[in-house]
Short mmCIF file of C-alpha atoms in Angstrom, two decimals:
data_model
loop_
_atom_site.label_atom_id
_atom_site.label_comp_id
_atom_site.label_asym_id
_atom_site.label_seq_id
_atom_site.Cartn_x
_atom_site.Cartn_y
_atom_site.Cartn_z
CA MET X 13 17.67 -5.94 14.41
CA ASN X 14 17.57 -9.77 14.85
CA ASN X 15 17.51 -12.38 12.07
CA GLN X 16 13.72 -12.67 12.13
CA SER X 17 13.27 -8.92 11.75
CA LEU X 18 15.83 -8.85 8.93
CA LYS X 19 13.96 -11.66 7.19
CA GLY X 20 10.72 -9.68 7.47
CA ILE X 21 12.38 -6.57 6.08
CA LEU X 22 13.78 -8.45 3.07
CA ILE X 23 10.37 -9.97 2.32
CA ALA X 24 8.73 -6.56 2.66
CA LEU X 25 11.39 -5.03 0.41
CA THR X 26 10.52 -7.55 -2.30
CA GLY X 27 6.82 -6.71 -2.02
CA ALA X 28 7.48 -2.97 -1.99
CA LEU X 29 9.56 -3.15 -5.17
CA LEU X 30 6.97 -5.30 -6.92
CA ILE X 31 4.17 -2.82 -6.26
CA THR X 32 6.02 0.27 -7.56
CA PRO X 33 4.71 0.04 -11.19
CA ASP X 34 1.10 -0.49 -10.07
CA THR X 35 0.00 3.12 -10.59
CA LEU X 36 1.50 3.10 -14.09
CA PHE X 37 -0.75 0.22 -15.16
CA MET X 38 -3.71 1.93 -13.50
CA ARG X 39 -3.07 4.97 -15.70
CA LEU X 40 -2.49 2.83 -18.82
CA SER X 41 -5.84 1.06 -18.31
CA GLN X 42 -7.67 4.39 -18.86
CA MET X 43 -10.63 3.07 -16.85
CA ASP X 44 -13.05 4.99 -14.66
CA VAL X 45 -12.80 4.46 -10.92
CA TRP X 46 -15.60 1.86 -10.62
CA SER X 47 -14.39 -0.29 -13.52
CA MET X 48 -10.89 -0.19 -12.08
CA LEU X 49 -12.14 -1.19 -8.63
CA PHE X 50 -14.08 -4.10 -10.09
CA TRP X 51 -11.24 -5.58 -12.16
CA ARG X 52 -8.40 -4.95 -9.69
CA GLY X 53 -10.37 -6.14 -6.69
CA MET X 54 -11.87 -9.27 -8.21
CA GLN X 55 -8.68 -10.39 -9.93
CA MET X 56 -6.47 -9.92 -6.88
CA GLY X 57 -9.09 -11.44 -4.58
CA ILE X 58 -9.60 -14.58 -6.64
CA VAL X 59 -5.86 -15.21 -6.97
CA LEU X 60 -5.10 -14.74 -3.26
CA VAL X 61 -8.08 -16.79 -2.02
CA PHE X 62 -7.12 -19.59 -4.43
CA VAL X 63 -3.51 -19.55 -3.17
CA THR X 64 -4.78 -19.66 0.42
CA LEU X 65 -6.86 -22.76 -0.29
CA CYS X 66 -3.82 -24.44 -1.85
CA ILE X 67 -1.60 -24.01 1.24
CA GLN X 68 -2.31 -26.52 3.99
CA ASN X 69 -1.47 -24.30 6.97
CA TYR X 70 -3.63 -21.48 5.61
CA ARG X 71 -6.45 -23.86 4.73
CA LYS X 72 -6.42 -25.24 8.28
CA ASN X 73 -7.00 -21.75 9.73
CA PHE X 74 -9.27 -20.54 6.94
CA ASN X 75 -12.19 -19.91 9.31
CA LEU X 76 -10.09 -17.37 11.25
CA ILE X 77 -10.38 -15.01 8.28
CA PHE X 78 -13.96 -14.41 9.41
CA SER X 79 -13.09 -13.78 13.05
CA LYS X 80 -13.53 -10.29 14.49
CA THR X 81 -9.93 -9.33 13.70
CA GLY X 82 -10.18 -10.95 10.27
CA ILE X 83 -13.26 -8.90 9.40
CA TYR X 84 -11.45 -5.72 10.43
CA ILE X 85 -8.55 -6.70 8.16
CA ILE X 86 -10.92 -7.23 5.24
CA LEU X 87 -12.63 -3.88 5.85
CA SER X 88 -9.38 -1.91 6.23
CA GLN X 89 -7.94 -3.54 3.13
CA GLY X 90 -11.11 -2.94 1.13
CA LEU X 91 -11.81 0.66 2.13
CA GLY X 92 -8.15 1.62 1.75
CA SER X 93 -8.12 0.22 -1.79
CA VAL X 94 -11.26 2.20 -2.67
CA THR X 95 -9.82 5.53 -1.52
CA PHE X 96 -6.46 4.77 -3.15
CA THR X 97 -8.05 4.01 -6.53
CA TYR X 98 -10.37 7.02 -6.36
CA GLY X 99 -7.47 9.29 -5.43
CA ILE X 100 -5.32 8.04 -8.32
CA VAL X 101 -8.15 8.59 -10.83
CA ILE X 102 -8.84 12.21 -9.81
CA SER X 103 -5.42 13.45 -8.71
CA SER X 104 -1.65 13.30 -9.19
CA VAL X 105 0.05 9.94 -8.65
CA THR X 106 2.83 11.71 -6.76
CA LEU X 107 0.39 13.44 -4.42
CA ILE X 108 -1.42 10.22 -3.49
CA LEU X 109 1.74 8.18 -3.04
CA LEU X 110 3.39 10.85 -0.91
CA CYS X 111 0.31 11.02 1.32
CA ILE X 112 0.51 7.25 1.73
CA ALA X 113 4.05 7.78 2.97
CA THR X 114 2.49 8.80 6.30
CA SER X 115 1.41 5.18 6.91
CA PRO X 116 4.37 4.51 9.30
CA LEU X 117 2.94 7.13 11.65
CA PHE X 118 -0.43 5.42 11.63
CA ALA X 119 1.17 1.98 11.97
CA ALA X 120 3.25 3.09 14.95
CA PHE X 121 0.18 4.70 16.55
CA PHE X 122 -2.00 1.61 16.09
CA SER X 123 0.82 -0.71 17.23
CA HIS X 124 1.23 1.29 20.43
CA TYR X 125 -2.46 1.24 21.35
CA LEU X 126 -3.49 -2.16 20.00
CA LEU X 127 -0.35 -4.27 20.50
CA LYS X 128 1.30 -2.26 23.29
CA GLU X 129 4.50 -2.12 21.22
CA LYS X 130 6.98 0.59 22.12
CA ILE X 131 7.38 3.38 19.61
CA ASN X 132 11.14 3.65 18.98
CA LYS X 133 12.68 7.10 18.79
CA SER X 134 14.15 6.24 15.39
CA THR X 135 10.66 5.43 14.07
CA VAL X 136 9.30 8.72 15.41
CA TYR X 137 12.14 10.73 13.86
CA ALA X 138 11.87 8.89 10.55
CA SER X 139 8.13 9.45 10.46
CA LEU X 140 8.50 13.16 11.24
CA PHE X 141 11.01 13.68 8.43
CA THR X 142 8.67 11.73 6.16
CA ILE X 143 5.86 14.13 7.02
CA ILE X 144 8.12 17.08 6.22
CA GLY X 145 8.92 15.62 2.80
CA VAL X 146 5.26 14.88 2.11
CA SER X 147 4.21 18.40 3.15
CA ILE X 148 6.74 20.02 0.85
CA SER X 149 5.44 17.98 -2.07
CA VAL X 150 1.73 18.35 -1.36
CA LEU X 151 1.97 22.13 -1.22
CA ASP X 152 3.01 22.18 -4.88
CA ALA X 153 0.85 19.31 -6.18
CA HIS X 154 -1.21 21.62 -8.41
CA ASN X 155 1.86 22.24 -10.58
CA ALA X 156 2.20 18.59 -11.64
CA VAL X 157 2.18 18.23 -15.47
CA ASN X 158 -0.24 15.89 -17.30
CA ALA X 159 -1.94 14.86 -14.04
CA PRO X 160 -5.73 14.74 -13.59
CA GLN X 161 -7.03 18.13 -12.47
CA GLY X 162 -9.45 16.89 -9.85
CA ASN X 163 -10.01 18.29 -6.38
CA TYR X 164 -6.63 18.13 -4.63
CA PHE X 165 -8.24 18.35 -1.20
CA VAL X 166 -10.26 15.23 -1.98
CA GLY X 167 -7.08 13.64 -3.29
CA LEU X 168 -5.28 14.57 -0.07
CA PHE X 169 -8.07 13.01 2.01
CA CYS X 170 -7.99 9.83 -0.11
CA GLY X 171 -4.23 9.54 0.30
CA LEU X 172 -4.29 10.04 4.07
CA PHE X 173 -7.25 7.69 4.57
CA THR X 174 -5.43 5.04 2.54
CA ALA X 175 -2.33 5.54 4.69
CA ALA X 176 -4.36 5.07 7.89
CA ALA X 177 -6.09 1.96 6.51
CA LEU X 178 -2.74 0.53 5.40
CA GLY X 179 -1.11 1.13 8.77
CA LEU X 180 -4.07 -0.42 10.59
CA ASN X 181 -4.14 -3.39 8.23
CA PHE X 182 -0.51 -4.29 8.91
CA VAL X 183 -0.99 -3.96 12.67
CA LEU X 184 -4.09 -6.17 12.64
CA LEU X 185 -2.25 -8.82 10.62
CA ARG X 186 0.59 -8.76 13.14
CA SER X 187 -1.84 -8.96 16.08
CA ASN X 188 -2.98 -12.47 15.16
CA PRO X 189 -0.37 -14.42 13.14
CA LYS X 190 -2.71 -17.43 12.85
CA ILE X 191 -5.05 -15.56 10.50
CA PRO X 192 -4.09 -16.44 6.90
CA ALA X 193 -2.80 -13.03 5.82
CA ILE X 194 -3.02 -13.77 2.10
CA GLY X 195 -6.60 -15.01 2.40
CA ALA X 196 -7.75 -12.00 4.43
CA THR X 197 -6.17 -9.68 1.88
CA GLY X 198 -7.86 -11.66 -0.89
CA PHE X 199 -11.31 -11.21 0.65
CA GLY X 200 -10.51 -7.52 1.02
CA GLY X 201 -9.93 -7.49 -2.73
CA LEU X 202 -13.24 -9.26 -3.37
CA LEU X 203 -14.96 -6.61 -1.25
CA VAL X 204 -13.40 -3.93 -3.45
CA GLY X 205 -14.67 -5.74 -6.55
CA LEU X 206 -18.19 -5.89 -5.13
CA ILE X 207 -18.13 -2.16 -4.34
CA GLY X 208 -17.02 -1.47 -7.90
CA ILE X 209 -19.75 -3.58 -9.49
CA LEU X 210 -22.43 -1.79 -7.43
CA PHE X 211 -21.66 1.52 -9.16
CA ILE X 212 -20.19 0.50 -12.49
CA GLN X 213 -22.10 1.33 -15.67
CA LYS X 214 -22.74 -1.78 -17.75
CA ASN X 215 -21.34 -0.24 -20.91
CA ASN X 216 -18.08 0.62 -19.10
CA ILE X 217 -17.24 -2.79 -17.69
CA PHE X 218 -15.10 -3.78 -20.69
CA SER X 219 -13.92 -0.27 -21.59
CA GLY X 220 -10.27 0.62 -21.28
CA ASP X 221 -7.20 -1.60 -21.54
CA LEU X 222 -8.00 -4.98 -19.95
CA VAL X 223 -4.43 -6.21 -20.42
CA ALA X 224 -2.99 -3.32 -18.42
CA ILE X 225 -5.46 -3.67 -15.55
CA SER X 226 -4.99 -7.46 -15.54
CA ILE X 227 -1.22 -7.09 -15.14
CA SER X 228 -2.03 -5.06 -12.06
CA GLY X 229 -4.83 -7.29 -10.71
CA LEU X 230 -3.43 -10.73 -11.52
CA ILE X 231 0.31 -10.22 -11.07
CA ILE X 232 1.44 -7.03 -9.31
CA LEU X 233 -1.14 -6.83 -6.53
CA PRO X 234 -1.26 -10.54 -5.51
CA LEU X 235 2.52 -10.96 -5.42
CA SER X 236 3.24 -7.67 -3.67
CA PHE X 237 0.49 -7.90 -1.05
CA ALA X 238 1.33 -11.54 -0.36
CA ALA X 239 4.92 -10.53 0.41
CA LEU X 240 3.98 -7.42 2.40
CA THR X 241 1.38 -9.14 4.56
CA TYR X 242 3.64 -12.15 5.18
CA ALA X 243 6.44 -9.82 6.26
CA THR X 244 4.33 -8.59 9.20
CA ARG X 245 4.89 -11.99 10.83
CA PHE X 246 8.57 -11.19 11.33
CA THR X 247 8.94 -7.43 11.74
CA GLN X 248 7.00 -4.48 13.10
CA ALA X 249 4.18 -3.02 11.01
CA ALA X 250 5.91 0.37 11.02
CA ASN X 251 8.93 -1.20 9.29
CA VAL X 252 6.75 -2.67 6.54
CA SER X 253 5.01 0.68 6.09
CA LEU X 254 8.33 2.50 5.86
CA LEU X 255 9.57 0.14 3.15
CA MET X 256 6.43 0.83 1.16
CA LEU X 257 7.71 4.38 0.85
CA LEU X 258 9.72 3.00 -2.06
CA GLU X 259 6.47 3.08 -4.04
CA THR X 260 6.16 6.74 -3.10
CA VAL X 261 9.41 7.51 -4.88
CA LEU X 262 9.55 4.93 -7.68
CA GLY X 263 5.84 4.97 -8.58
CA PRO X 264 5.94 8.52 -10.00
CA VAL X 265 9.14 7.65 -11.88
CA TRP X 266 7.39 4.84 -13.78
CA VAL X 267 4.48 7.14 -14.61
CA TRP X 268 6.85 9.87 -15.76
CA LEU X 269 8.86 7.52 -17.97
CA PHE X 270 5.89 6.08 -19.84
CA ILE X 271 3.13 8.71 -19.86
CA LYS X 272 5.01 11.90 -18.99
CA GLU X 273 3.02 12.72 -15.86
CA THR X 274 5.62 14.98 -14.29
CA PRO X 275 5.82 16.19 -10.68
CA SER X 276 7.17 19.66 -9.99
CA ILE X 277 10.70 20.29 -8.71
CA GLN X 278 9.29 20.97 -5.25
CA MET X 279 7.45 17.63 -5.27
CA ILE X 280 10.65 15.84 -6.30
CA PHE X 281 12.55 17.57 -3.50
CA GLY X 282 10.01 16.30 -0.99
CA GLY X 283 10.37 12.79 -2.39
CA VAL X 284 14.16 12.97 -1.98
CA ILE X 285 13.70 13.75 1.72
CA VAL X 286 11.46 10.71 2.06
CA ILE X 287 13.86 8.25 0.43
CA LEU X 288 16.92 9.56 2.29
CA THR X 289 15.04 9.22 5.56
CA LEU X 290 14.16 5.63 4.67
CA LEU X 291 17.76 4.74 3.81
CA ILE X 292 19.12 6.22 7.05
CA TYR X 293 16.42 4.51 9.11
CA PHE X 294 17.36 1.03 7.90
CA ALA X 295 21.09 1.58 7.45
CA LYS X 296 21.71 2.67 11.05
CA PRO X 297 20.73 -0.62 12.81
CA LEU X 298 22.54 -2.70 10.16
CA ILE X 299 25.73 -0.70 10.71
CA ARG X 300 25.43 -1.17 14.47
CA LYS X 301 24.93 -4.92 14.04
CA ASN X 302 28.02 -5.29 11.87
CA ALA X 303 30.07 -3.18 14.27
CA VAL X 304 29.36 -5.49 17.22
#
């Protein structure tokens, strides 16, 4: 692990920690899926596009956001956000976040075929243990307490689709470092907002807790995604995806502390496997570096 990669990991770690309470504020907003998509998408999009226009280097390459790769980034960001939000509304937070834990597999797969990057054995092993942890948890998702009782198969699909979109998004950002990552993510957010407003009922647009959803849309999402997308400039997309597993573990904790949505013991056990795998994955190269 060189200094550049370590820098990328530290930036990604900051973004991953910032995003962990996001699902809590989604729950606290008590909004339907379309209202949530509208507010979260528009707020995040406006903030990130504004920041992009304020930074000279990003402003200089602003037109690259609408290149072929840039459009793919916007679409993957947008569609992934739609399935994530829909999954959270109908299903257990723990189920969705643990499904998203598979994103390193997708990132490694897309990196291999799109960027011709070698898939390290440590990444493969870490991803496999992650899948084991996720599988253990998903099999007992129906026993979560105070969680929405929607269709868990739909929730599973939403979580896995979000993971694939997230992995692809990070790889696309890494494939062309000249594309303003923050701006592309911002336009992805605006796309989400437009999708939400197409289906939202007029009498629901101001329903729910606007303060809670604004904390998510104006603060948590812009800061976290700015850090996560910027980190892809310095380290592999699979590394960024693996660090986002912190949300998988800490996200349900926030929800449990404040609204008592409680995963089962089996789901917690699966989450423990995920976090231990993550710690071992990143600790091993650091130990080797210090030993040299």
